[in-house]
């Protein structure tokens, strides 16, 4: 059991918590391994219908542990460093591609690889005082954990170039204004707001939400006709689900549907 990454399943919602509060949840090899394991668990476990991704101690994640990087460890061969980094970056790919909605709770700071992981999620709820930055250029790195991909897809290449090359520190409101953050809430409300949003997705029509996510991911790289085909296939599959039948029945009966993820 990795105590640097906590997991809690409640009502279909898996909360994954980075747990190095004394280092503002900076990434080290043990935490990274735990995050990849937790993301795979979330993707594979049929009991998990949505994910809330957060950090302990009032901060999301400040990225890689720069203090540890500067500690003078014996250098690794290029191939080993490359393999280690690529293995850890899987967390962003899994969160982005899993057929379940993922909400990132951003408080304190989201920087560097921490921001990259947040950008791999579907929705981001930020506290008013959260500081957000790509950070890589300031420590002599070019970017990792998919940040350049996700930010370019989200905001376009011009804005991504600006945010990576100049590395400004954005307030949550500034990040929201350019579309990097989904919602901004007062600091005292961040835990409740993020949890309620994630739980509402966990209690939603899981199969349909997974197909919605896949449709949008397809739109990032497939041509129009292929996206049309995907939409048609997924729509048809949804038509046979119990959740769709329940939604249609609830509409007629003028009540809220009770989805079961089936």
PDB file of N, CA and C in Angstrom, residues 129-226:
ATOM      1  N   UNK A 129      -7.864  31.193  -4.274  1.00  0.00           N
ATOM      2  CA  UNK A 129      -6.468  31.585  -4.048  1.00  0.00           C
ATOM      3  C   UNK A 129      -5.459  30.693  -4.759  1.00  0.00           C
ATOM      4  N   UNK A 130      -5.915  29.725  -5.527  1.00  0.00           N
ATOM      5  CA  UNK A 130      -5.002  28.806  -6.206  1.00  0.00           C
ATOM      6  C   UNK A 130      -4.135  29.543  -7.230  1.00  0.00           C
ATOM      7  N   UNK A 131      -2.859  29.194  -7.271  1.00  0.00           N
ATOM      8  CA  UNK A 131      -1.922  29.734  -8.253  1.00  0.00           C
ATOM      9  C   UNK A 131      -1.608  28.651  -9.280  1.00  0.00           C
ATOM     10  N   UNK A 132      -1.613  29.019 -10.552  1.00  0.00           N
ATOM     11  CA  UNK A 132      -1.515  28.052 -11.641  1.00  0.00           C
ATOM     12  C   UNK A 132      -0.424  28.496 -12.610  1.00  0.00           C
ATOM     13  N   UNK A 133       0.510  27.592 -12.906  1.00  0.00           N
ATOM     14  CA  UNK A 133       1.602  27.951 -13.819  1.00  0.00           C
ATOM     15  C   UNK A 133       2.199  26.709 -14.471  1.00  0.00           C
ATOM     16  N   UNK A 134       2.664  26.845 -15.702  1.00  0.00           N
ATOM     17  CA  UNK A 134       3.356  25.747 -16.371  1.00  0.00           C
ATOM     18  C   UNK A 134       4.705  25.483 -15.707  1.00  0.00           C
ATOM     19  N   UNK A 135       5.434  26.519 -15.325  1.00  0.00           N
ATOM     20  CA  UNK A 135       6.644  26.459 -14.474  1.00  0.00           C
ATOM     21  C   UNK A 135       7.872  25.860 -15.136  1.00  0.00           C
ATOM     22  N   UNK A 136       7.736  25.025 -16.159  1.00  0.00           N
ATOM     23  CA  UNK A 136       8.870  24.265 -16.667  1.00  0.00           C
ATOM     24  C   UNK A 136      10.049  25.135 -17.090  1.00  0.00           C
ATOM     25  N   UNK A 137       9.787  26.194 -17.861  1.00  0.00           N
ATOM     26  CA  UNK A 137      10.880  27.024 -18.371  1.00  0.00           C
ATOM     27  C   UNK A 137      11.709  27.620 -17.235  1.00  0.00           C
ATOM     28  N   UNK A 138      11.071  27.875 -16.101  1.00  0.00           N
ATOM     29  CA  UNK A 138      11.780  28.505 -14.979  1.00  0.00           C
ATOM     30  C   UNK A 138      12.769  27.557 -14.307  1.00  0.00           C
ATOM     31  N   UNK A 139      12.601  26.249 -14.512  1.00  0.00           N
ATOM     32  CA  UNK A 139      13.546  25.288 -13.936  1.00  0.00           C
ATOM     33  C   UNK A 139      14.329  24.556 -15.032  1.00  0.00           C
ATOM     34  N   UNK A 140      14.314  25.111 -16.240  1.00  0.00           N
ATOM     35  CA  UNK A 140      15.131  24.569 -17.317  1.00  0.00           C
ATOM     36  C   UNK A 140      14.623  23.288 -17.936  1.00  0.00           C
ATOM     37  N   UNK A 141      13.290  23.100 -17.910  1.00  0.00           N
ATOM     38  CA  UNK A 141      12.680  21.930 -18.541  1.00  0.00           C
ATOM     39  C   UNK A 141      11.720  22.377 -19.638  1.00  0.00           C
ATOM     40  N   UNK A 142      11.419  21.435 -20.549  1.00  0.00           N
ATOM     41  CA  UNK A 142      10.559  21.755 -21.690  1.00  0.00           C
ATOM     42  C   UNK A 142       9.109  21.331 -21.499  1.00  0.00           C
ATOM     43  N   UNK A 143       8.836  20.517 -20.469  1.00  0.00           N
ATOM     44  CA  UNK A 143       7.457  20.081 -20.231  1.00  0.00           C
ATOM     45  C   UNK A 143       7.321  18.574 -20.267  1.00  0.00           C
ATOM     46  N   UNK A 144       6.388  18.050 -19.465  1.00  0.00           N
ATOM     47  CA  UNK A 144       6.144  16.608 -19.450  1.00  0.00           C
ATOM     48  C   UNK A 144       4.731  16.337 -18.948  1.00  0.00           C
ATOM     49  N   UNK A 145       4.401  15.065 -18.804  1.00  0.00           N
ATOM     50  CA  UNK A 145       3.079  14.605 -18.351  1.00  0.00           C
ATOM     51  C   UNK A 145       1.942  15.111 -19.246  1.00  0.00           C
ATOM     52  N   UNK A 146       2.284  15.386 -20.514  1.00  0.00           N
ATOM     53  CA  UNK A 146       1.266  15.722 -21.504  1.00  0.00           C
ATOM     54  C   UNK A 146       0.797  17.163 -21.493  1.00  0.00           C
ATOM     55  N   UNK A 147       1.424  18.017 -20.701  1.00  0.00           N
ATOM     56  CA  UNK A 147       0.928  19.387 -20.581  1.00  0.00           C
ATOM     57  C   UNK A 147       0.872  20.151 -21.890  1.00  0.00           C
ATOM     58  N   UNK A 148       1.910  20.022 -22.727  1.00  0.00           N
ATOM     59  CA  UNK A 148       1.892  20.761 -23.988  1.00  0.00           C
ATOM     60  C   UNK A 148       0.768  20.267 -24.897  1.00  0.00           C
ATOM     61  N   UNK A 149       0.509  18.966 -24.867  1.00  0.00           N
ATOM     62  CA  UNK A 149      -0.596  18.413 -25.668  1.00  0.00           C
ATOM     63  C   UNK A 149      -1.937  18.914 -25.157  1.00  0.00           C
ATOM     64  N   UNK A 150      -2.181  18.737 -23.863  1.00  0.00           N
ATOM     65  CA  UNK A 150      -3.491  19.080 -23.321  1.00  0.00           C
ATOM     66  C   UNK A 150      -3.767  20.580 -23.402  1.00  0.00           C
ATOM     67  N   UNK A 151      -2.760  21.398 -23.125  1.00  0.00           N
ATOM     68  CA  UNK A 151      -2.974  22.844 -23.161  1.00  0.00           C
ATOM     69  C   UNK A 151      -3.210  23.325 -24.588  1.00  0.00           C
ATOM     70  N   UNK A 152      -2.500  22.734 -25.554  1.00  0.00           N
ATOM     71  CA  UNK A 152      -2.718  23.100 -26.954  1.00  0.00           C
ATOM     72  C   UNK A 152      -4.118  22.699 -27.401  1.00  0.00           C
ATOM     73  N   UNK A 153      -4.557  21.495 -27.024  1.00  0.00           N
ATOM     74  CA  UNK A 153      -5.905  21.064 -27.371  1.00  0.00           C
ATOM     75  C   UNK A 153      -6.957  21.944 -26.712  1.00  0.00           C
ATOM     76  N   UNK A 154      -6.699  22.356 -25.488  1.00  0.00           N
ATOM     77  CA  UNK A 154      -7.687  23.102 -24.716  1.00  0.00           C
ATOM     78  C   UNK A 154      -7.774  24.560 -25.142  1.00  0.00           C
ATOM     79  N   UNK A 155      -6.623  25.192 -25.372  1.00  0.00           N
ATOM     80  CA  UNK A 155      -6.596  26.649 -25.583  1.00  0.00           C
ATOM     81  C   UNK A 155      -6.061  27.079 -26.950  1.00  0.00           C
ATOM     82  N   UNK A 156      -5.494  26.156 -27.711  1.00  0.00           N
ATOM     83  CA  UNK A 156      -4.896  26.518 -28.986  1.00  0.00           C
ATOM     84  C   UNK A 156      -3.399  26.742 -28.847  1.00  0.00           C
ATOM     85  N   UNK A 157      -2.679  26.643 -29.973  1.00  0.00           N
ATOM     86  CA  UNK A 157      -1.219  26.688 -29.922  1.00  0.00           C
ATOM     87  C   UNK A 157      -0.686  28.060 -29.526  1.00  0.00           C
ATOM     88  N   UNK A 158      -1.349  29.137 -29.918  1.00  0.00           N
ATOM     89  CA  UNK A 158      -0.841  30.470 -29.585  1.00  0.00           C
ATOM     90  C   UNK A 158      -0.824  30.687 -28.076  1.00  0.00           C
ATOM     91  N   UNK A 159      -1.913  30.361 -27.408  1.00  0.00           N
ATOM     92  CA  UNK A 159      -1.970  30.534 -25.954  1.00  0.00           C
ATOM     93  C   UNK A 159      -1.023  29.550 -25.257  1.00  0.00           C
ATOM     94  N   UNK A 160      -0.937  28.319 -25.770  1.00  0.00           N
ATOM     95  CA  UNK A 160      -0.029  27.345 -25.165  1.00  0.00           C
ATOM     96  C   UNK A 160       1.418  27.816 -25.259  1.00  0.00           C
ATOM     97  N   UNK A 161       1.804  28.384 -26.403  1.00  0.00           N
ATOM     98  CA  UNK A 161       3.159  28.910 -26.536  1.00  0.00           C
ATOM     99  C   UNK A 161       3.421  29.996 -25.497  1.00  0.00           C
ATOM    100  N   UNK A 162       2.474  30.897 -25.346  1.00  0.00           N
ATOM    101  CA  UNK A 162       2.639  31.982 -24.380  1.00  0.00           C
ATOM    102  C   UNK A 162       2.818  31.434 -22.965  1.00  0.00           C
ATOM    103  N   UNK A 163       1.958  30.523 -22.579  1.00  0.00           N
ATOM    104  CA  UNK A 163       1.974  30.031 -21.202  1.00  0.00           C
ATOM    105  C   UNK A 163       3.190  29.156 -20.910  1.00  0.00           C
ATOM    106  N   UNK A 164       3.721  28.474 -21.924  1.00  0.00           N
ATOM    107  CA  UNK A 164       4.917  27.664 -21.705  1.00  0.00           C
ATOM    108  C   UNK A 164       6.200  28.480 -21.832  1.00  0.00           C
ATOM    109  N   UNK A 165       6.275  29.373 -22.800  1.00  0.00           N
ATOM    110  CA  UNK A 165       7.519  30.121 -23.016  1.00  0.00           C
ATOM    111  C   UNK A 165       7.744  31.196 -21.954  1.00  0.00           C
ATOM    112  N   UNK A 166       6.681  31.867 -21.509  1.00  0.00           N
ATOM    113  CA  UNK A 166       6.833  32.946 -20.527  1.00  0.00           C
ATOM    114  C   UNK A 166       6.511  32.514 -19.112  1.00  0.00           C
ATOM    115  N   UNK A 167       5.795  31.412 -18.959  1.00  0.00           N
ATOM    116  CA  UNK A 167       5.515  30.788 -17.666  1.00  0.00           C
ATOM    117  C   UNK A 167       4.966  31.752 -16.616  1.00  0.00           C
ATOM    118  N   UNK A 168       3.891  32.496 -16.931  1.00  0.00           N
ATOM    119  CA  UNK A 168       3.308  33.382 -15.925  1.00  0.00           C
ATOM    120  C   UNK A 168       2.609  32.592 -14.826  1.00  0.00           C
ATOM    121  N   UNK A 169       2.485  33.184 -13.653  1.00  0.00           N
ATOM    122  CA  UNK A 169       1.710  32.591 -12.572  1.00  0.00           C
ATOM    123  C   UNK A 169       0.311  33.200 -12.632  1.00  0.00           C
ATOM    124  N   UNK A 170      -0.679  32.375 -12.929  1.00  0.00           N
ATOM    125  CA  UNK A 170      -2.049  32.842 -13.096  1.00  0.00           C
ATOM    126  C   UNK A 170      -2.840  32.663 -11.811  1.00  0.00           C
ATOM    127  N   UNK A 171      -3.728  33.594 -11.556  1.00  0.00           N
ATOM    128  CA  UNK A 171      -4.709  33.367 -10.496  1.00  0.00           C
ATOM    129  C   UNK A 171      -5.777  32.416 -11.027  1.00  0.00           C
ATOM    130  N   UNK A 172      -6.568  31.864 -10.127  1.00  0.00           N
ATOM    131  CA  UNK A 172      -7.640  30.971 -10.559  1.00  0.00           C
ATOM    132  C   UNK A 172      -8.609  31.705 -11.484  1.00  0.00           C
ATOM    133  N   UNK A 173      -8.895  32.958 -11.173  1.00  0.00           N
ATOM    134  CA  UNK A 173      -9.811  33.744 -12.011  1.00  0.00           C
ATOM    135  C   UNK A 173      -9.228  33.960 -13.399  1.00  0.00           C
ATOM    136  N   UNK A 174      -7.927  34.235 -13.478  1.00  0.00           N
ATOM    137  CA  UNK A 174      -7.298  34.418 -14.793  1.00  0.00           C
ATOM    138  C   UNK A 174      -7.324  33.113 -15.585  1.00  0.00           C
ATOM    139  N   UNK A 175      -7.061  32.008 -14.915  1.00  0.00           N
ATOM    140  CA  UNK A 175      -7.110  30.715 -15.597  1.00  0.00           C
ATOM    141  C   UNK A 175      -8.517  30.396 -16.080  1.00  0.00           C
ATOM    142  N   UNK A 176      -9.507  30.761 -15.287  1.00  0.00           N
ATOM    143  CA  UNK A 176     -10.899  30.538 -15.684  1.00  0.00           C
ATOM    144  C   UNK A 176     -11.261  31.395 -16.889  1.00  0.00           C
ATOM    145  N   UNK A 177     -10.781  32.618 -16.916  1.00  0.00           N
ATOM    146  CA  UNK A 177     -11.127  33.545 -17.997  1.00  0.00           C
ATOM    147  C   UNK A 177     -10.633  33.060 -19.354  1.00  0.00           C
ATOM    148  N   UNK A 178      -9.528  32.319 -19.387  1.00  0.00           N
ATOM    149  CA  UNK A 178      -9.017  31.827 -20.668  1.00  0.00           C
ATOM    150  C   UNK A 178      -9.435  30.383 -20.935  1.00  0.00           C
ATOM    151  N   UNK A 179     -10.220  29.796 -20.044  1.00  0.00           N
ATOM    152  CA  UNK A 179     -10.753  28.464 -20.289  1.00  0.00           C
ATOM    153  C   UNK A 179      -9.921  27.313 -19.763  1.00  0.00           C
ATOM    154  N   UNK A 180      -8.914  27.596 -18.940  1.00  0.00           N
ATOM    155  CA  UNK A 180      -8.083  26.527 -18.392  1.00  0.00           C
ATOM    156  C   UNK A 180      -8.766  25.836 -17.215  1.00  0.00           C
ATOM    157  N   UNK A 181      -9.607  26.578 -16.504  1.00  0.00           N
ATOM    158  CA  UNK A 181     -10.292  26.079 -15.316  1.00  0.00           C
ATOM    159  C   UNK A 181     -11.791  26.098 -15.574  1.00  0.00           C
ATOM    160  N   UNK A 182     -12.490  25.076 -15.113  1.00  0.00           N
ATOM    161  CA  UNK A 182     -13.931  24.952 -15.338  1.00  0.00           C
ATOM    162  C   UNK A 182     -14.742  25.859 -14.431  1.00  0.00           C
ATOM    163  N   UNK A 183     -14.327  25.930 -13.157  1.00  0.00           N
ATOM    164  CA  UNK A 183     -15.107  26.657 -12.157  1.00  0.00           C
ATOM    165  C   UNK A 183     -14.178  27.159 -11.065  1.00  0.00           C
ATOM    166  N   UNK A 184     -14.461  28.347 -10.522  1.00  0.00           N
ATOM    167  CA  UNK A 184     -13.705  28.894  -9.396  1.00  0.00           C
ATOM    168  C   UNK A 184     -14.665  29.110  -8.239  1.00  0.00           C
ATOM    169  N   UNK A 185     -14.264  28.670  -7.044  1.00  0.00           N
ATOM    170  CA  UNK A 185     -15.110  28.789  -5.859  1.00  0.00           C
ATOM    171  C   UNK A 185     -14.286  29.360  -4.709  1.00  0.00           C
ATOM    172  N   UNK A 186     -14.938  29.946  -3.690  1.00  0.00           N
ATOM    173  CA  UNK A 186     -14.197  30.420  -2.515  1.00  0.00           C
ATOM    174  C   UNK A 186     -13.396  29.291  -1.878  1.00  0.00           C
ATOM    175  N   UNK A 187     -12.283  29.641  -1.269  1.00  0.00           N
ATOM    176  CA  UNK A 187     -11.403  28.632  -0.673  1.00  0.00           C
ATOM    177  C   UNK A 187     -12.152  27.696   0.271  1.00  0.00           C
ATOM    178  N   UNK A 188     -13.028  28.262   1.083  1.00  0.00           N
ATOM    179  CA  UNK A 188     -13.738  27.467   2.093  1.00  0.00           C
ATOM    180  C   UNK A 188     -14.704  26.465   1.472  1.00  0.00           C
ATOM    181  N   UNK A 189     -15.013  26.631   0.180  1.00  0.00           N
ATOM    182  CA  UNK A 189     -16.003  25.773  -0.471  1.00  0.00           C
ATOM    183  C   UNK A 189     -15.395  24.748  -1.429  1.00  0.00           C
ATOM    184  N   UNK A 190     -14.062  24.748  -1.579  1.00  0.00           N
ATOM    185  CA  UNK A 190     -13.460  23.928  -2.626  1.00  0.00           C
ATOM    186  C   UNK A 190     -13.700  22.441  -2.411  1.00  0.00           C
ATOM    187  N   UNK A 191     -13.557  21.959  -1.178  1.00  0.00           N
ATOM    188  CA  UNK A 191     -13.759  20.527  -0.931  1.00  0.00           C
ATOM    189  C   UNK A 191     -15.181  20.106  -1.272  1.00  0.00           C
ATOM    190  N   UNK A 192     -16.154  20.893  -0.824  1.00  0.00           N
ATOM    191  CA  UNK A 192     -17.557  20.556  -1.061  1.00  0.00           C
ATOM    192  C   UNK A 192     -17.905  20.657  -2.535  1.00  0.00           C
ATOM    193  N   UNK A 193     -17.470  21.738  -3.194  1.00  0.00           N
ATOM    194  CA  UNK A 193     -17.826  21.958  -4.590  1.00  0.00           C
ATOM    195  C   UNK A 193     -17.251  20.878  -5.503  1.00  0.00           C
ATOM    196  N   UNK A 194     -15.982  20.546  -5.303  1.00  0.00           N
ATOM    197  CA  UNK A 194     -15.361  19.531  -6.154  1.00  0.00           C
ATOM    198  C   UNK A 194     -15.986  18.156  -5.917  1.00  0.00           C
ATOM    199  N   UNK A 195     -16.236  17.840  -4.651  1.00  0.00           N
ATOM    200  CA  UNK A 195     -16.823  16.537  -4.327  1.00  0.00           C
ATOM    201  C   UNK A 195     -18.239  16.419  -4.879  1.00  0.00           C
ATOM    202  N   UNK A 196     -19.027  17.467  -4.747  1.00  0.00           N
ATOM    203  CA  UNK A 196     -20.402  17.419  -5.245  1.00  0.00           C
ATOM    204  C   UNK A 196     -20.437  17.257  -6.763  1.00  0.00           C
ATOM    205  N   UNK A 197     -19.560  17.967  -7.462  1.00  0.00           N
ATOM    206  CA  UNK A 197     -19.517  17.830  -8.915  1.00  0.00           C
ATOM    207  C   UNK A 197     -19.116  16.419  -9.313  1.00  0.00           C
ATOM    208  N   UNK A 198     -18.064  15.905  -8.689  1.00  0.00           N
ATOM    209  CA  UNK A 198     -17.605  14.555  -9.031  1.00  0.00           C
ATOM    210  C   UNK A 198     -18.650  13.505  -8.676  1.00  0.00           C
ATOM    211  N   UNK A 199     -19.312  13.671  -7.528  1.00  0.00           N
ATOM    212  CA  UNK A 199     -20.340  12.703  -7.131  1.00  0.00           C
ATOM    213  C   UNK A 199     -21.537  12.749  -8.074  1.00  0.00           C
ATOM    214  N   UNK A 200     -21.876  13.938  -8.564  1.00  0.00           N
ATOM    215  CA  UNK A 200     -22.995  14.029  -9.512  1.00  0.00           C
ATOM    216  C   UNK A 200     -22.684  13.254 -10.786  1.00  0.00           C
ATOM    217  N   UNK A 201     -21.429  13.236 -11.195  1.00  0.00           N
ATOM    218  CA  UNK A 201     -21.030  12.458 -12.368  1.00  0.00           C
ATOM    219  C   UNK A 201     -21.026  10.973 -12.055  1.00  0.00           C
ATOM    220  N   UNK A 202     -20.586  10.610 -10.842  1.00  0.00           N
ATOM    221  CA  UNK A 202     -20.594   9.197 -10.441  1.00  0.00           C
ATOM    222  C   UNK A 202     -22.002   8.632 -10.399  1.00  0.00           C
ATOM    223  N   UNK A 203     -22.981   9.492 -10.130  1.00  0.00           N
ATOM    224  CA  UNK A 203     -24.370   9.050 -10.062  1.00  0.00           C
ATOM    225  C   UNK A 203     -25.109   9.238 -11.386  1.00  0.00           C
ATOM    226  N   UNK A 204     -24.385   9.614 -12.420  1.00  0.00           N
ATOM    227  CA  UNK A 204     -24.989   9.841 -13.728  1.00  0.00           C
ATOM    228  C   UNK A 204     -25.037   8.581 -14.579  1.00  0.00           C
ATOM    229  N   UNK A 205     -25.434   8.710 -15.847  1.00  0.00           N
ATOM    230  CA  UNK A 205     -25.497   7.571 -16.771  1.00  0.00           C
ATOM    231  C   UNK A 205     -24.092   7.206 -17.240  1.00  0.00           C
ATOM    232  N   UNK A 206     -23.446   6.337 -16.531  1.00  0.00           N
ATOM    233  CA  UNK A 206     -22.010   6.083 -16.699  1.00  0.00           C
ATOM    234  C   UNK A 206     -21.620   5.676 -18.113  1.00  0.00           C
ATOM    235  N   UNK A 207     -22.406   4.806 -18.718  1.00  0.00           N
ATOM    236  CA  UNK A 207     -22.073   4.357 -20.073  1.00  0.00           C
ATOM    237  C   UNK A 207     -22.111   5.527 -21.042  1.00  0.00           C
ATOM    238  N   UNK A 208     -23.136   6.339 -20.944  1.00  0.00           N
ATOM    239  CA  UNK A 208     -23.258   7.499 -21.829  1.00  0.00           C
ATOM    240  C   UNK A 208     -22.137   8.499 -21.583  1.00  0.00           C
ATOM    241  N   UNK A 209     -21.791   8.746 -20.313  1.00  0.00           N
ATOM    242  CA  UNK A 209     -20.714   9.690 -20.006  1.00  0.00           C
ATOM    243  C   UNK A 209     -19.384   9.190 -20.557  1.00  0.00           C
ATOM    244  N   UNK A 210     -19.161   7.880 -20.472  1.00  0.00           N
ATOM    245  CA  UNK A 210     -17.946   7.323 -21.041  1.00  0.00           C
ATOM    246  C   UNK A 210     -17.884   7.502 -22.543  1.00  0.00           C
ATOM    247  N   UNK A 211     -19.013   7.305 -23.225  1.00  0.00           N
ATOM    248  CA  UNK A 211     -19.051   7.494 -24.673  1.00  0.00           C
ATOM    249  C   UNK A 211     -18.908   8.972 -25.042  1.00  0.00           C
ATOM    250  N   UNK A 212     -19.481   9.870 -24.245  1.00  0.00           N
ATOM    251  CA  UNK A 212     -19.297  11.304 -24.487  1.00  0.00           C
ATOM    252  C   UNK A 212     -17.813  11.648 -24.449  1.00  0.00           C
ATOM    253  N   UNK A 213     -17.128  11.139 -23.423  1.00  0.00           N
ATOM    254  CA  UNK A 213     -15.698  11.404 -23.293  1.00  0.00           C
ATOM    255  C   UNK A 213     -14.929  10.850 -24.495  1.00  0.00           C
ATOM    256  N   UNK A 214     -15.291   9.643 -24.934  1.00  0.00           N
ATOM    257  CA  UNK A 214     -14.616   9.055 -26.086  1.00  0.00           C
ATOM    258  C   UNK A 214     -14.890   9.863 -27.355  1.00  0.00           C
ATOM    259  N   UNK A 215     -16.123  10.321 -27.533  1.00  0.00           N
ATOM    260  CA  UNK A 215     -16.442  11.135 -28.708  1.00  0.00           C
ATOM    261  C   UNK A 215     -15.575  12.386 -28.762  1.00  0.00           C
ATOM    262  N   UNK A 216     -15.427  13.047 -27.620  1.00  0.00           N
ATOM    263  CA  UNK A 216     -14.641  14.284 -27.588  1.00  0.00           C
ATOM    264  C   UNK A 216     -13.165  13.988 -27.792  1.00  0.00           C
ATOM    265  N   UNK A 217     -12.664  12.914 -27.194  1.00  0.00           N
ATOM    266  CA  UNK A 217     -11.276  12.519 -27.452  1.00  0.00           C
ATOM    267  C   UNK A 217     -11.061  12.205 -28.922  1.00  0.00           C
ATOM    268  N   UNK A 218     -12.025  11.520 -29.549  1.00  0.00           N
ATOM    269  CA  UNK A 218     -11.927  11.241 -30.983  1.00  0.00           C
ATOM    270  C   UNK A 218     -11.823  12.517 -31.795  1.00  0.00           C
ATOM    271  N   UNK A 219     -12.577  13.539 -31.386  1.00  0.00           N
ATOM    272  CA  UNK A 219     -12.612  14.798 -32.131  1.00  0.00           C
ATOM    273  C   UNK A 219     -11.267  15.509 -32.127  1.00  0.00           C
ATOM    274  N   UNK A 220     -10.388  15.131 -31.187  1.00  0.00           N
ATOM    275  CA  UNK A 220      -9.070  15.762 -31.118  1.00  0.00           C
ATOM    276  C   UNK A 220      -8.142  15.304 -32.236  1.00  0.00           C
ATOM    277  N   UNK A 221      -8.447  14.133 -32.866  1.00  0.00           N
ATOM    278  CA  UNK A 221      -7.491  13.632 -33.849  1.00  0.00           C
ATOM    279  C   UNK A 221      -8.108  12.906 -35.037  1.00  0.00           C
ATOM    280  N   UNK A 222      -9.398  12.587 -35.000  1.00  0.00           N
ATOM    281  CA  UNK A 222     -10.017  11.853 -36.108  1.00  0.00           C
ATOM    282  C   UNK A 222     -10.721  12.795 -37.076  1.00  0.00           C
ATOM    283  N   UNK A 223     -10.820  12.422 -38.352  1.00  0.00           N
ATOM    284  CA  UNK A 223     -11.577  13.229 -39.316  1.00  0.00           C
ATOM    285  C   UNK A 223     -13.080  13.163 -39.033  1.00  0.00           C
ATOM    286  N   UNK A 224     -13.815  14.072 -39.648  1.00  0.00           N
ATOM    287  CA  UNK A 224     -15.237  14.233 -39.383  1.00  0.00           C
ATOM    288  C   UNK A 224     -16.026  12.948 -39.580  1.00  0.00           C
ATOM    289  N   UNK A 225     -15.812  12.260 -40.693  1.00  0.00           N
ATOM    290  CA  UNK A 225     -16.597  11.050 -40.972  1.00  0.00           C
ATOM    291  C   UNK A 225     -16.389   9.985 -39.891  1.00  0.00           C
ATOM    292  N   UNK A 226     -15.154   9.853 -39.426  1.00  0.00           N
ATOM    293  CA  UNK A 226     -14.880   8.878 -38.363  1.00  0.00           C
ATOM    294  C   UNK A 226     -15.556   9.283 -37.060  1.00  0.00           C
TER     295      UNK A 226
END
